[in-house]
Short mmCIF file of C-alpha atoms in Angstrom, two decimals:
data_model
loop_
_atom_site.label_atom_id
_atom_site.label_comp_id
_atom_site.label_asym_id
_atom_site.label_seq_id
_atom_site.Cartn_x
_atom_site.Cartn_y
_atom_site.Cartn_z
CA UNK W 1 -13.67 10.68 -9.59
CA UNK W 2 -16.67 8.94 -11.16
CA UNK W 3 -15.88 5.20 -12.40
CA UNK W 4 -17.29 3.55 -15.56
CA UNK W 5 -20.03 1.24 -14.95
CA UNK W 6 -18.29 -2.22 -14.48
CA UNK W 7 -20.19 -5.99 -13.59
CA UNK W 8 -18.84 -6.71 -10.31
CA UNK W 9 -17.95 -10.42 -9.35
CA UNK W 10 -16.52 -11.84 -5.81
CA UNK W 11 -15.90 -15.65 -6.71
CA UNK W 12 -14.85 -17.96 -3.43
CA UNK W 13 -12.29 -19.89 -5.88
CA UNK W 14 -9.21 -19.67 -8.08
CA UNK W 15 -11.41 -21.30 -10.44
CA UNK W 16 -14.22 -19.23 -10.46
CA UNK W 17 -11.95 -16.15 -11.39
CA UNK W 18 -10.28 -18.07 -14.32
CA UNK W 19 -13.32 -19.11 -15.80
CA UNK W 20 -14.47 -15.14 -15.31
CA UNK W 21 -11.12 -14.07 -17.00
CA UNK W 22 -11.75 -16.62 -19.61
CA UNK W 23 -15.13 -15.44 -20.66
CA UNK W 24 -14.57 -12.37 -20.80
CA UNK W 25 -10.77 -11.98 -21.75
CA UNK W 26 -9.20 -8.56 -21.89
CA UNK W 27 -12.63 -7.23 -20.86
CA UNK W 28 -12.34 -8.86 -17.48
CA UNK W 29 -9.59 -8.00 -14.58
CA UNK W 30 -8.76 -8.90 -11.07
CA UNK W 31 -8.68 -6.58 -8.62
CA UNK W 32 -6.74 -6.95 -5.52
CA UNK W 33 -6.41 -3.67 -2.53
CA UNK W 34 -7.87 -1.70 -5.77
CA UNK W 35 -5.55 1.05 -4.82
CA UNK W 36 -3.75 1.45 -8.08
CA UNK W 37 -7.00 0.00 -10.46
CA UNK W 38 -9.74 1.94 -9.13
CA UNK W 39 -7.40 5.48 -8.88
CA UNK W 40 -6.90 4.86 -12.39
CA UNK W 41 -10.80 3.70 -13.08
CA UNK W 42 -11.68 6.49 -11.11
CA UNK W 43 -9.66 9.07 -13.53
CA UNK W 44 -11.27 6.76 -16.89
CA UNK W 45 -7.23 5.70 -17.36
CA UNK W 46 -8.66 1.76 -17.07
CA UNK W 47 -11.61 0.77 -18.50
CA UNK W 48 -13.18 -2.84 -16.75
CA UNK W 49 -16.10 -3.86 -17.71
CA UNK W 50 -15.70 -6.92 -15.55
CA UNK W 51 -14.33 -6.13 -11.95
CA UNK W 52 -13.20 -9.40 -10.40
CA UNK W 53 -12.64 -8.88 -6.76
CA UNK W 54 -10.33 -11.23 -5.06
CA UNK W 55 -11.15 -10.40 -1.68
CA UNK W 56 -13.08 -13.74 -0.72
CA UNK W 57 -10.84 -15.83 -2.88
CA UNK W 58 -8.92 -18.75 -0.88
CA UNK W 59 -5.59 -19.63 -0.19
CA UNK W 60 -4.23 -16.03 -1.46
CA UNK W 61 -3.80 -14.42 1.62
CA UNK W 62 -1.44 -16.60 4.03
CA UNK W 63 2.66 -15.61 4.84
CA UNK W 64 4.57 -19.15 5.82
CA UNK W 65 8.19 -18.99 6.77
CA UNK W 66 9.56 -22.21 6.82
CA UNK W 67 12.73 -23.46 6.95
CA UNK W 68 14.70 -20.52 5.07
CA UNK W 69 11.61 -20.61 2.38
CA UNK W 70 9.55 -17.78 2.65
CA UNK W 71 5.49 -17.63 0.61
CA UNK W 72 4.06 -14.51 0.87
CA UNK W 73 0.17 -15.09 -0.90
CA UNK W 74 -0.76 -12.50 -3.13
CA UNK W 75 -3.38 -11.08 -1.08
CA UNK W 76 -1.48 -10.51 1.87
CA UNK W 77 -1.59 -6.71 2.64
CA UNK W 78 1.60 -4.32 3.12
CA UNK W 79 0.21 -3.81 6.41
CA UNK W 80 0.16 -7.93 7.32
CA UNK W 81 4.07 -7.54 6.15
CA UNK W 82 4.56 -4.55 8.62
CA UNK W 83 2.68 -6.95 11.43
CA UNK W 84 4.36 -9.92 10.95
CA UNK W 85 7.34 -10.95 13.88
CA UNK W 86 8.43 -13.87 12.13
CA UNK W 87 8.66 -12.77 8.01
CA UNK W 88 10.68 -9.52 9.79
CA UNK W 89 12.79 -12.09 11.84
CA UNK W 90 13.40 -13.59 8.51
CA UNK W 91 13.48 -11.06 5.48
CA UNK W 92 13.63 -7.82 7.47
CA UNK W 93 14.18 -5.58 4.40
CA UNK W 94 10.41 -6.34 3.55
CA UNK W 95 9.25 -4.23 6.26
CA UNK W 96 11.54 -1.33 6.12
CA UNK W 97 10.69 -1.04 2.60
CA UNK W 98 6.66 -1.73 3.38
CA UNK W 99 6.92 0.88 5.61
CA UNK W 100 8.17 3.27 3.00
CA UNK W 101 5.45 2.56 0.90
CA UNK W 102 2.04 4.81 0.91
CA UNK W 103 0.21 5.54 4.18
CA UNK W 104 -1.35 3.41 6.50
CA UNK W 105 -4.75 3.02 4.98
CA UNK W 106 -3.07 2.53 1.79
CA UNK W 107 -1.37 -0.14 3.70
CA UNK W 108 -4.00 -1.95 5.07
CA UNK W 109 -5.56 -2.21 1.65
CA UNK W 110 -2.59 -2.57 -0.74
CA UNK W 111 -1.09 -5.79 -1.45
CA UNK W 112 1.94 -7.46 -2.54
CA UNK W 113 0.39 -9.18 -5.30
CA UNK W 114 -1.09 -6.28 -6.33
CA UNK W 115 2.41 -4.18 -6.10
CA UNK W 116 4.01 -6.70 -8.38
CA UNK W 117 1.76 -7.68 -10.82
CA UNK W 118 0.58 -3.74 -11.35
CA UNK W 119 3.49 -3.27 -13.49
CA UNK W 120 4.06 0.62 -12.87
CA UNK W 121 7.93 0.86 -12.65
CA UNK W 122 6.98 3.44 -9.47
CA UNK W 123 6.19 0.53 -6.76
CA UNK W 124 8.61 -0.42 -4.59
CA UNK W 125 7.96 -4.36 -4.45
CA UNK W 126 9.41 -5.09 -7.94
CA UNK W 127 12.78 -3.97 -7.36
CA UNK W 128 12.70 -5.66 -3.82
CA UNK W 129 11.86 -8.88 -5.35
CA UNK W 130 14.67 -8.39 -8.22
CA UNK W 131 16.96 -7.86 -4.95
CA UNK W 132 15.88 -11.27 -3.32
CA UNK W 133 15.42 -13.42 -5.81
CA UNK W 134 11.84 -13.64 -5.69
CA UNK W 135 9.64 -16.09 -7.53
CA UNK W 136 6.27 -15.31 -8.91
CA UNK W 137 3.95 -18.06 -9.03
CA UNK W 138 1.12 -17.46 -11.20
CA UNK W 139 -2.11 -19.80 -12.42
CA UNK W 140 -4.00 -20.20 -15.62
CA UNK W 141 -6.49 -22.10 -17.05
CA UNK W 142 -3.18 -24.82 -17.91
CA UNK W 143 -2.06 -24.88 -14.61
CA UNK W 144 0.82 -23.07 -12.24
CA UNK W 145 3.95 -21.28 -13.47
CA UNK W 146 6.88 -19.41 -11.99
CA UNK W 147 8.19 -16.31 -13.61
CA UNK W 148 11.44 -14.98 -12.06
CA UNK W 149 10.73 -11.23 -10.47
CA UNK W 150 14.09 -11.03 -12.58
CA UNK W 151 12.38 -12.34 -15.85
CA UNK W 152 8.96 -10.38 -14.72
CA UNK W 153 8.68 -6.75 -16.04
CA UNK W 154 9.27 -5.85 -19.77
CA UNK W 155 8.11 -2.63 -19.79
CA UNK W 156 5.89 0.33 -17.87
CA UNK W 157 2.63 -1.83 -17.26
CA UNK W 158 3.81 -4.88 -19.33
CA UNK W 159 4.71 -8.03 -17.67
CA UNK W 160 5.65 -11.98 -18.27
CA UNK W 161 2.19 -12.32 -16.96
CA UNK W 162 -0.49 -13.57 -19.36
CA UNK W 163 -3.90 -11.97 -19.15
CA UNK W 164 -5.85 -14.97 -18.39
CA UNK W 165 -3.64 -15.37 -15.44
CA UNK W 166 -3.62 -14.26 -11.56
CA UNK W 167 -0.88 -14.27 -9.88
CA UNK W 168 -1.21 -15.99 -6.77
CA UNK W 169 2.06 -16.01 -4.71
CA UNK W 170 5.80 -14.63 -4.21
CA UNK W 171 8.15 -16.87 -2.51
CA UNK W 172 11.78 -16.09 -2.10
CA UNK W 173 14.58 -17.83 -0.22
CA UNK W 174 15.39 -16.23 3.13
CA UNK W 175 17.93 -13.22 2.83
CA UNK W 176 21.42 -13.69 4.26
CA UNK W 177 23.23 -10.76 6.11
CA UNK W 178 22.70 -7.20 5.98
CA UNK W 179 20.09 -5.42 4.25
CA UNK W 180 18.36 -1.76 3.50
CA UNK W 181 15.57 -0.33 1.48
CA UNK W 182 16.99 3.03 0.98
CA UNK W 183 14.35 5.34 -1.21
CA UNK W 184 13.89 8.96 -2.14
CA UNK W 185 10.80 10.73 -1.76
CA UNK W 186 9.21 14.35 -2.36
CA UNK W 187 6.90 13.59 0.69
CA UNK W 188 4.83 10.44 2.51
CA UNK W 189 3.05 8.40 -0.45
CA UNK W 190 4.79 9.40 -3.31
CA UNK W 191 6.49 6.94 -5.60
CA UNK W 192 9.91 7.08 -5.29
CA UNK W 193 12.90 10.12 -7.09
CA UNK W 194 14.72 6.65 -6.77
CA UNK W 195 15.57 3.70 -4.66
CA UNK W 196 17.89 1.11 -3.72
CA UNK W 197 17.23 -2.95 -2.69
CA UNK W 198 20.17 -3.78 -0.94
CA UNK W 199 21.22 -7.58 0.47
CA UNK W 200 25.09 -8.14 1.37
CA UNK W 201 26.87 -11.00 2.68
CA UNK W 202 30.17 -10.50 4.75
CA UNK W 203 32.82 -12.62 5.65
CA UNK W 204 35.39 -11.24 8.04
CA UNK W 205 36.05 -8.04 6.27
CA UNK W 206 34.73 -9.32 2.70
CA UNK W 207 32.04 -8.69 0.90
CA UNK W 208 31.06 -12.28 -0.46
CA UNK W 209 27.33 -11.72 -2.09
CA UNK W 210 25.90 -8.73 -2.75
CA UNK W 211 22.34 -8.11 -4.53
CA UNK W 212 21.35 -4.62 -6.11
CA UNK W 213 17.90 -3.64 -7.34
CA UNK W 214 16.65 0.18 -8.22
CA UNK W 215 13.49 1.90 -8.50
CA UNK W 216 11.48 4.18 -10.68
CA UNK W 217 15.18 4.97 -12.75
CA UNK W 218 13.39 2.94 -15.72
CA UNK W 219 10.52 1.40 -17.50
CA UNK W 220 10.96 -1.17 -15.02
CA UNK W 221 12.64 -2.42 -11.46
CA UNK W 222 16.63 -2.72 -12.33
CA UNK W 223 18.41 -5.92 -11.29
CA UNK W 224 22.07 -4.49 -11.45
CA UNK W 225 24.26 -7.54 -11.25
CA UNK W 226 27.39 -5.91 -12.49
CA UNK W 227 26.62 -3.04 -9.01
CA UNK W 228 25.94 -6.28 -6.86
CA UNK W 229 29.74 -8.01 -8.85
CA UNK W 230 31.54 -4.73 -8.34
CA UNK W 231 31.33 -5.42 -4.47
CA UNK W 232 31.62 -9.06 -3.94
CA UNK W 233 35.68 -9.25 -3.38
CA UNK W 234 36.09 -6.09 -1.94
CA UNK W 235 36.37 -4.44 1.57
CA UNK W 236 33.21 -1.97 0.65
CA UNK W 237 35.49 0.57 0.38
CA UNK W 238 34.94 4.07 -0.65
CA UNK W 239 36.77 2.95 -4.31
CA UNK W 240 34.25 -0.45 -4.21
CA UNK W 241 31.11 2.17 -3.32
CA UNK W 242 32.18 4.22 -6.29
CA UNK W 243 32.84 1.13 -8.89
CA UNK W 244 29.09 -0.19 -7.74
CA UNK W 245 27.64 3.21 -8.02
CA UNK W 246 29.44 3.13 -11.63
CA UNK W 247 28.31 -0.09 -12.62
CA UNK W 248 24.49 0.67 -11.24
CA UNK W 249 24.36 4.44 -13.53
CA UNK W 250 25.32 1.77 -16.35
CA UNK W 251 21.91 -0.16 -15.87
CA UNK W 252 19.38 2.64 -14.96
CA UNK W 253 17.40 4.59 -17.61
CA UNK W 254 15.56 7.37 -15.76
CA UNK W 255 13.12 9.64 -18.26
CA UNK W 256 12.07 13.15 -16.38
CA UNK W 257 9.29 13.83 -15.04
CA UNK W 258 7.42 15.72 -11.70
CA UNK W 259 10.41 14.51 -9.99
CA UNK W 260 13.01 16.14 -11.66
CA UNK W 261 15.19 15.78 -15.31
CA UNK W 262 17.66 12.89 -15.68
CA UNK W 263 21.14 13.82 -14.48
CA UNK W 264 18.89 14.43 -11.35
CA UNK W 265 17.62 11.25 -11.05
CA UNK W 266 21.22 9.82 -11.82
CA UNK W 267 22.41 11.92 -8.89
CA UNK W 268 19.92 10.83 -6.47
CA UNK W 269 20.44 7.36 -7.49
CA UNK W 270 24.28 7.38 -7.22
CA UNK W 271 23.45 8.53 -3.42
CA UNK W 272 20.36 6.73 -2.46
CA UNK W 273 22.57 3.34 -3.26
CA UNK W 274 26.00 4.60 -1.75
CA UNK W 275 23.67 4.92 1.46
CA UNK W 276 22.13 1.69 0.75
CA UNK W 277 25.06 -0.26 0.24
CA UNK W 278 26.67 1.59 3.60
CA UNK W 279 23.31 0.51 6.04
CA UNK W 280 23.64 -3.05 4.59
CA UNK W 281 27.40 -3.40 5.38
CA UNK W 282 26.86 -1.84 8.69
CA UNK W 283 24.77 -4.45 9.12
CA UNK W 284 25.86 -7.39 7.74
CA UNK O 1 -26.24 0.60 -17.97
CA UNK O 2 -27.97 0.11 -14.32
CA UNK O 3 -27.20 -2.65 -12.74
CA UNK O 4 -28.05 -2.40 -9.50
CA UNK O 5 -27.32 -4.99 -6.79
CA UNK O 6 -28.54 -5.59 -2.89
CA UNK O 7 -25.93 -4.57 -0.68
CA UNK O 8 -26.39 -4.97 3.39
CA UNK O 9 -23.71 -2.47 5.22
CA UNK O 10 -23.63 -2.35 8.92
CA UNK O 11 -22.89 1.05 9.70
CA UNK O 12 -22.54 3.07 13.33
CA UNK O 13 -24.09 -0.15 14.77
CA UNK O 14 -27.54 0.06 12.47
CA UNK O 15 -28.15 -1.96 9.77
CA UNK O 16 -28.61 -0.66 5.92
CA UNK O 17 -29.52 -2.44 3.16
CA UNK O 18 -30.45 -0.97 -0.33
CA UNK O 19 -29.84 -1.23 -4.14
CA UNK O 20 -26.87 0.10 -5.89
CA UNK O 21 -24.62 -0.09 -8.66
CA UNK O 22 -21.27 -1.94 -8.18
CA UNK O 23 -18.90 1.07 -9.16
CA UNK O 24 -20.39 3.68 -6.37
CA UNK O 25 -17.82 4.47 -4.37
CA UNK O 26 -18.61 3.87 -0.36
CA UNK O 27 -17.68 7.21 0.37
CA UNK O 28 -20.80 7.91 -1.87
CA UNK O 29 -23.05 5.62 -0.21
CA UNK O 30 -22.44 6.91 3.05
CA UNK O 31 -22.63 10.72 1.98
CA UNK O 32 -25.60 10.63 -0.08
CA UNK O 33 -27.21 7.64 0.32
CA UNK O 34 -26.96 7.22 4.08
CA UNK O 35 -27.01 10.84 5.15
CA UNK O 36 -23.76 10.10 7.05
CA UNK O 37 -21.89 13.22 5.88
CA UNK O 38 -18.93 13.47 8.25
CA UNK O 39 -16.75 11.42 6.33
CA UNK O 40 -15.91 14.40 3.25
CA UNK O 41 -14.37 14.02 -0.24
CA UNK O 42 -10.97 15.94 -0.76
CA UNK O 43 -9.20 14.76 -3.67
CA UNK O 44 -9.55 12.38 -6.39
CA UNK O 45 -6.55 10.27 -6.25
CA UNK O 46 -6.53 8.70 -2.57
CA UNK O 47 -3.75 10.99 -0.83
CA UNK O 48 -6.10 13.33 1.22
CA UNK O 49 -7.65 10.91 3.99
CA UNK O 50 -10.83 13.32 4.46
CA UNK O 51 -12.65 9.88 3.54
CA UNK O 52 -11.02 7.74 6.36
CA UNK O 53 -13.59 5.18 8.03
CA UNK O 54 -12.78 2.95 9.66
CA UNK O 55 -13.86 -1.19 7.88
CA UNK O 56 -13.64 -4.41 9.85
CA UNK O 57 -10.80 -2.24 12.04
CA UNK O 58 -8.65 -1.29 9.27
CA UNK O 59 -8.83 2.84 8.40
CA UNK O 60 -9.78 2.63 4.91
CA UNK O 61 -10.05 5.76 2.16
CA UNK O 62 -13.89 4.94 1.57
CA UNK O 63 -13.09 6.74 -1.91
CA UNK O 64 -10.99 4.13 -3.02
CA UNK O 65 -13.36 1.05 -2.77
CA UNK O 66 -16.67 0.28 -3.86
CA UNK O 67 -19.69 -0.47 -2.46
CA UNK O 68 -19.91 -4.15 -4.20
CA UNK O 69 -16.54 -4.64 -2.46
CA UNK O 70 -18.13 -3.64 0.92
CA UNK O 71 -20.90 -5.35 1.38
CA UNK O 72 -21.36 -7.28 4.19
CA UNK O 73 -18.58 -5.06 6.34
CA UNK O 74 -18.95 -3.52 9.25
CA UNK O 75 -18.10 0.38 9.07
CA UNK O 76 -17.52 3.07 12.01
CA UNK O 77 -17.28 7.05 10.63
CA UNK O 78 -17.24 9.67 12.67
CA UNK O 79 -20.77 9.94 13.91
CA UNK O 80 -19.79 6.42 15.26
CA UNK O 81 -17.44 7.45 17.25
CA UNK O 82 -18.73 10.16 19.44
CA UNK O 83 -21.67 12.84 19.06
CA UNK O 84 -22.03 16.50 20.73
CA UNK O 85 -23.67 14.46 23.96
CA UNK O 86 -20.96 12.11 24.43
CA UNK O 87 -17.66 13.22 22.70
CA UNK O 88 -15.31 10.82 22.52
CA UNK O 89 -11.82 11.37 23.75
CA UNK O 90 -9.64 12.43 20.44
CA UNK O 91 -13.09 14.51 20.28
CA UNK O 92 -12.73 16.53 23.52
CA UNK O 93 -9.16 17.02 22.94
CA UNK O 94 -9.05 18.41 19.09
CA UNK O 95 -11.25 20.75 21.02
CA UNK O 96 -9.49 21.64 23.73
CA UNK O 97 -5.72 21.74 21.63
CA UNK O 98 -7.47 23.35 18.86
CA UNK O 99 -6.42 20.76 16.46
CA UNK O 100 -9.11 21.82 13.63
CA UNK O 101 -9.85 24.78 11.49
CA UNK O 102 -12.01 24.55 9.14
CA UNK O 103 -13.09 21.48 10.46
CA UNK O 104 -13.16 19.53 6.84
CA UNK O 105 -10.41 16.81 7.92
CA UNK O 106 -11.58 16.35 11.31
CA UNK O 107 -13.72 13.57 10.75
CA UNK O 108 -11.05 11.15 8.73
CA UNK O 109 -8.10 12.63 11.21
CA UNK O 110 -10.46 11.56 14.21
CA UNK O 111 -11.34 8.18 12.67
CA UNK O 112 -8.48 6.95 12.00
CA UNK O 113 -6.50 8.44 15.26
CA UNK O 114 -8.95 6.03 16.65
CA UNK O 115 -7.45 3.42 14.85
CA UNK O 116 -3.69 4.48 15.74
CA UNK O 117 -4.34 4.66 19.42
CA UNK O 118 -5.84 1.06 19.69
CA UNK O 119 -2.60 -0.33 17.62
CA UNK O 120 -0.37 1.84 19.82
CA UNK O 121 -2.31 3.50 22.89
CA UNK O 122 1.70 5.11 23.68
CA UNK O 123 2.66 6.66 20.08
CA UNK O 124 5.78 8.97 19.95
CA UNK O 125 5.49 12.57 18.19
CA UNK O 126 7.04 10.67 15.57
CA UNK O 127 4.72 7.48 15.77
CA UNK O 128 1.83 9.98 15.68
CA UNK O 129 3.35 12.08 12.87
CA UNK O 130 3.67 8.52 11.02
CA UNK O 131 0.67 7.12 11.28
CA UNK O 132 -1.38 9.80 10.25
CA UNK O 133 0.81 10.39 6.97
CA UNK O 134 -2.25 9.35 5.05
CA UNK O 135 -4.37 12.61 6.28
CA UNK O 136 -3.96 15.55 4.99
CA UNK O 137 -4.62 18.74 6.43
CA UNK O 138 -4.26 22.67 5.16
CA UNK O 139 -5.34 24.42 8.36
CA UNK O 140 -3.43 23.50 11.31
CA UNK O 141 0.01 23.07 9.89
CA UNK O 142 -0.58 19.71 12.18
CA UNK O 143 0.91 20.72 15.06
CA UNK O 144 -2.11 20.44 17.33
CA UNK O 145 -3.11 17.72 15.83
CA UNK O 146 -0.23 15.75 17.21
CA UNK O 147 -0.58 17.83 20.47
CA UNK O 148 -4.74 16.34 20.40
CA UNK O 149 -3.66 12.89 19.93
CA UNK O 150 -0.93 12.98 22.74
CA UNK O 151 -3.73 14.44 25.02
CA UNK O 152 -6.27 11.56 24.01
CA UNK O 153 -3.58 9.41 24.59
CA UNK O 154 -2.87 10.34 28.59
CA UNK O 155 -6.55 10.54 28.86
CA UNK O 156 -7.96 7.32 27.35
CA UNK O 157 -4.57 5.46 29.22
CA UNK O 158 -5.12 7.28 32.67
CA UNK O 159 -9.33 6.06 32.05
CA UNK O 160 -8.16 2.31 31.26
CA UNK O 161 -5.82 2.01 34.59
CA UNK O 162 -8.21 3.64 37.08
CA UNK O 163 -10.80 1.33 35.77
CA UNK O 164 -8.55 -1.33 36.25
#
């Protein structure tokens, strides 16, 4: 419960935390919502010794929807995603799966930058951003660069970002057609058994596009192309929901845990996406 | 290693200023530095909600953010809300429809049912069951809870159109 003693800083500017982060290197860290950091400072898991707080920080917290391009700032809160008419107009999978994620006060504090960049393989975010497309912008002491959300995660807590960087925005292209965020829980708040991203594009009776991400069924979010291929072509039959299903268990690499063994997790997964899949077609 | 800091905190209305170390947690401050002891601890890992105050009109888990990362906010607990004298509405009716036992998540239920209620003054059972996800309770098996929060509801609505 008790956190390590930590210098605290709250700079106005992007370049006030770089030149924090590059005095102090792996001593120093941002903090965002601070509901994954200071949990884990809390139980002595993450040792700061300087807290950067991004709170007053400019330009971070803004959502713009603008002609099919969406930029969601890295400070903008799941809560803000919940609230906003025109990003659910646009992308409505973001809120279905924001509302899936924590409890409200978690939500009002938690933020998207913070989901991504965190790294734990149990947020929900990562595997929605595999599912759109999503580009990570992040800055450094040399400047701006995007990292796919496909290129992002490399392992449990390891990422394409750099320590010296902050990553300061997500933009994505503006879904087509039918979507769901489909995840299994034990109860409200917990990270998910597993879950499904789900965008599909229809065309009379066929499925033209279709994108597939999974949660929490490895070290990191799952991009499943092959699942997304093994519909595109097909009438989303019951013998195209079985070859996607097929294609997905191919990709996933659950470990057991709390939430059960692994040809549980496989199980759940096979389901949560069939339902997935099914909500986005009937939608699409 | 002290390093203690000025922090100003508007709290309930009054003013506090005072020196502390970045890494106490507000629910700290409040409790033992402020004397404001409604707002209790119940866990260590952010799920319980016994902290809930209420920050700048978002319900926050006061254990989960600092008091460095509070300053300068204005904060409502419990005490804020209503007091024996003047009860406020969710007050009088998790009285009346017995929606508290042992009375330790009252004050983060109340707090942020205030919250719910101004975002949705018409909440469903469902809206109600929903939004107070992050507040736990192991008395009341919720059920009067929801029933308190429905009857706050009719109340405070029925108040706002015969004053209007």
């Amino acid at each position: 419960m008790i956190p390590a003693a930590f210098e605290y800083y709250r700079p106005k500017d992007m370049d006030g935390v770089l030149s924090i982060l590059a005095e102090h290197g792996d001593d120093a860290r941002v903090m965002a919502g601070g509901h994954s950091l200071i949990p884990m400072m809390k139980l002595r898991m993450a040792d700061v010794p300087h807290l950067i707080d991004l709170q007053d920080v400019a330009g971070l917290s803004g959502i713009e929807v603008d002609g099919g391009q969406i930029r969601i700032g890295a400070m903008v809160t799941q809560h803000d995603i919940i609230d906003h008419a025109d990003l659910t107009a646009a992308a409505p999978i973001l809120r279905e799966a924001a509302l899936q994620i924590a409890d409200p006060q978690v939500r009002y504090m938690g933020t998207v930058g913070g989901n991504v960049a965190n790294g734990d393989p149990g947020n929900d975010m990562p595997g929605l951003m595999q599912c759109l497309d999503a580009q990570f912008t992040v800055v450094g002491t040399d400047g701006e660069r995007t990292i796919a959300a496909r290129d992002f995660y490399e392992a449990a807590y390891m990422t394409a970002r750099e320590d010296e960087e902050v990553l300061t925005s997500v933009t994505f292209a503006a879904p087509k057609g039918g979507y769901a965020y489909e995840k299994q829980k034990r109860k409200i708040g917990d990270y998910a058994t597993a879950a499904a991203a789900v965008q599909i594009v229809r065309d009379g009776d066929i499925c033209t596009e279709a994108s597939i991400a999974m949660t929490n069924l490895s070290d990191t979010p799952i991009y499943s192309e092959a699942a997304g291929a093994a519909l595109i072509g097909t009438m989303v039959d019951a013998a195209a929901l079985t070859a996607a299903v097929n294609a997905m268990l191919g990709d996933i690499d659950p470990t057991e845990d709390n939430r059960g063994p692994i040809a549980f997790k496989k199980h759940v997964a096979g389901v949560i996406l069939r339902r997935a899949i099914e909500r986005a077609w009937s939608r699409a | 290693m002290s390093n203690k800091q000025h922090y100003k905190l508007t709290v309930n209305g009054k003013q506090e200023e005072f020196l502390a170390e970045p890494r106490e947690l507000l629910i700290y401050t409040l409790r033992e530095r402020l004397n404001i002891t409604g707002p209790h601890i119940g866990c260590e890992t952010s799920h319980c909600g016994a902290c809930t105050v209420t920050i700048d009109g978002k319900s926050v888990k006061a254990c989960t953010m600092f008091v460095a990362q509070a300053d300068g906010k204005d904060i409502t607990t419990i005490e804020g809300i209503g007091n024996p004298d003047a009860l406020h509405p969710l007050q009088t009716a998790f009285k009346e429809h017995h929606g508290l036992q042992c009375g330790y998540c009252t004050p983060g239920m109340i707090t942020r049912a205030t919250k719910l209620l101004e975002e949705n003054p018409t909440p469903t059972e469902e809206d109600i069951r929903f939004g107070m996800a992050g507040n736990i309770c192991r008395c009341t098996g919720y059920q009067n809870i929801v029933k308190s929060i429905q009857a706050a509801a009719a109340e405070m609505n029925a108040a706002k159109e015969a004053a209007e």
